[in-house]
Amino acid sequence: MGMSLFILLAVVIWLLPFILVLTSNRTSGSEKVAWLLGIVFISWFVWIFYLLLAPLKPKQQRY
């Protein structure tokens, strides 16, 4: 029981950056895909950069 709980917790922690980026309104479209690919191929440090830097370009306001 203890080991399976540990594994479940580890999987949830590992998936957390993906879930947070996917549900965030800070980016959209191809920019969001780029951040997700960065998380997959580089590391979790990309997620920290996402929190600090996203969005890369300001959203345009419509009047």
PDB file of C-alpha atoms in Angstrom:
ATOM      1  CA  MET A   1       0.000   0.000   0.000  1.00  0.00           C
ATOM      2  CA  GLY A   2       2.752   2.465   0.921  1.00  0.00           C
ATOM      3  CA  MET A   3       4.754   1.874  -2.253  1.00  0.00           C
ATOM      4  CA  SER A   4       1.747   2.280  -4.552  1.00  0.00           C
ATOM      5  CA  LEU A   5       0.841   5.549  -2.819  1.00  0.00           C
ATOM      6  CA  PHE A   6       4.401   6.771  -3.323  1.00  0.00           C
ATOM      7  CA  ILE A   7       4.283   5.866  -7.031  1.00  0.00           C
ATOM      8  CA  LEU A   8       0.931   7.610  -7.465  1.00  0.00           C
ATOM      9  CA  LEU A   9       2.264  10.737  -5.771  1.00  0.00           C
ATOM     10  CA  ALA A  10       5.389  10.693  -7.960  1.00  0.00           C
ATOM     11  CA  VAL A  11       3.292  10.418 -11.140  1.00  0.00           C
ATOM     12  CA  VAL A  12       1.036  13.297 -10.072  1.00  0.00           C
ATOM     13  CA  ILE A  13       4.054  15.490  -9.296  1.00  0.00           C
ATOM     14  CA  TRP A  14       5.628  14.561 -12.639  1.00  0.00           C
ATOM     15  CA  LEU A  15       2.433  15.463 -14.543  1.00  0.00           C
ATOM     16  CA  LEU A  16       1.802  18.711 -12.649  1.00  0.00           C
ATOM     17  CA  PRO A  17       3.737  21.047 -15.008  1.00  0.00           C
ATOM     18  CA  PHE A  18       1.917  19.622 -18.041  1.00  0.00           C
ATOM     19  CA  ILE A  19      -1.474  20.119 -16.423  1.00  0.00           C
ATOM     20  CA  LEU A  20      -0.673  23.655 -15.293  1.00  0.00           C
ATOM     21  CA  VAL A  21       0.558  24.734 -18.735  1.00  0.00           C
ATOM     22  CA  LEU A  22      -2.382  23.094 -20.514  1.00  0.00           C
ATOM     23  CA  THR A  23      -4.955  24.793 -18.290  1.00  0.00           C
ATOM     24  CA  SER A  24      -3.245  28.194 -18.195  1.00  0.00           C
ATOM     25  CA  ASN A  25      -4.715  31.204 -19.991  1.00  0.00           C
ATOM     26  CA  ARG A  26      -1.327  32.920 -20.229  1.00  0.00           C
ATOM     27  CA  THR A  27      -0.521  31.345 -23.609  1.00  0.00           C
ATOM     28  CA  SER A  28      -2.426  29.724 -26.425  1.00  0.00           C
ATOM     29  CA  GLY A  29      -1.964  27.807 -29.647  1.00  0.00           C
ATOM     30  CA  SER A  30       1.527  27.202 -30.945  1.00  0.00           C
ATOM     31  CA  GLU A  31       3.113  29.061 -28.043  1.00  0.00           C
ATOM     32  CA  LYS A  32       1.538  26.600 -25.597  1.00  0.00           C
ATOM     33  CA  VAL A  33       2.739  23.662 -27.707  1.00  0.00           C
ATOM     34  CA  ALA A  34       6.276  25.076 -27.677  1.00  0.00           C
ATOM     35  CA  TRP A  35       6.253  25.312 -23.880  1.00  0.00           C
ATOM     36  CA  LEU A  36       4.963  21.736 -23.571  1.00  0.00           C
ATOM     37  CA  LEU A  37       7.641  20.436 -25.940  1.00  0.00           C
ATOM     38  CA  GLY A  38      10.228  22.296 -23.902  1.00  0.00           C
ATOM     39  CA  ILE A  39       9.008  20.554 -20.750  1.00  0.00           C
ATOM     40  CA  VAL A  40       9.123  17.147 -22.451  1.00  0.00           C
ATOM     41  CA  PHE A  41      12.506  17.445 -24.139  1.00  0.00           C
ATOM     42  CA  ILE A  42      14.501  19.765 -21.910  1.00  0.00           C
ATOM     43  CA  SER A  43      13.353  19.473 -18.313  1.00  0.00           C
ATOM     44  CA  TRP A  44      11.202  20.844 -15.547  1.00  0.00           C
ATOM     45  CA  PHE A  45      13.245  24.033 -15.580  1.00  0.00           C
ATOM     46  CA  VAL A  46      11.258  25.084 -18.642  1.00  0.00           C
ATOM     47  CA  TRP A  47       8.131  25.085 -16.484  1.00  0.00           C
ATOM     48  CA  ILE A  48       9.811  27.526 -14.095  1.00  0.00           C
ATOM     49  CA  PHE A  49      10.722  29.734 -17.065  1.00  0.00           C
ATOM     50  CA  TYR A  50       7.110  29.467 -18.233  1.00  0.00           C
ATOM     51  CA  LEU A  51       5.897  30.849 -14.934  1.00  0.00           C
ATOM     52  CA  LEU A  52       8.367  33.729 -15.154  1.00  0.00           C
ATOM     53  CA  LEU A  53       8.262  34.599 -18.856  1.00  0.00           C
ATOM     54  CA  ALA A  54       4.925  33.599 -20.416  1.00  0.00           C
ATOM     55  CA  PRO A  55       3.402  35.098 -22.471  1.00  0.00           C
ATOM     56  CA  LEU A  56       6.312  35.893 -24.757  1.00  0.00           C
ATOM     57  CA  LYS A  57       4.318  38.398 -26.768  1.00  0.00           C
ATOM     58  CA  PRO A  58       1.633  40.670 -25.328  1.00  0.00           C
ATOM     59  CA  LYS A  59      -1.963  39.954 -26.220  1.00  0.00           C
ATOM     60  CA  GLN A  60      -3.562  42.461 -28.550  1.00  0.00           C
ATOM     61  CA  GLN A  61      -6.541  44.336 -27.206  1.00  0.00           C
ATOM     62  CA  ARG A  62      -9.555  44.716 -29.447  1.00  0.00           C
ATOM     63  CA  TYR A  63     -11.576  47.870 -29.277  1.00  0.00           C
TER      64      TYR A  63
END
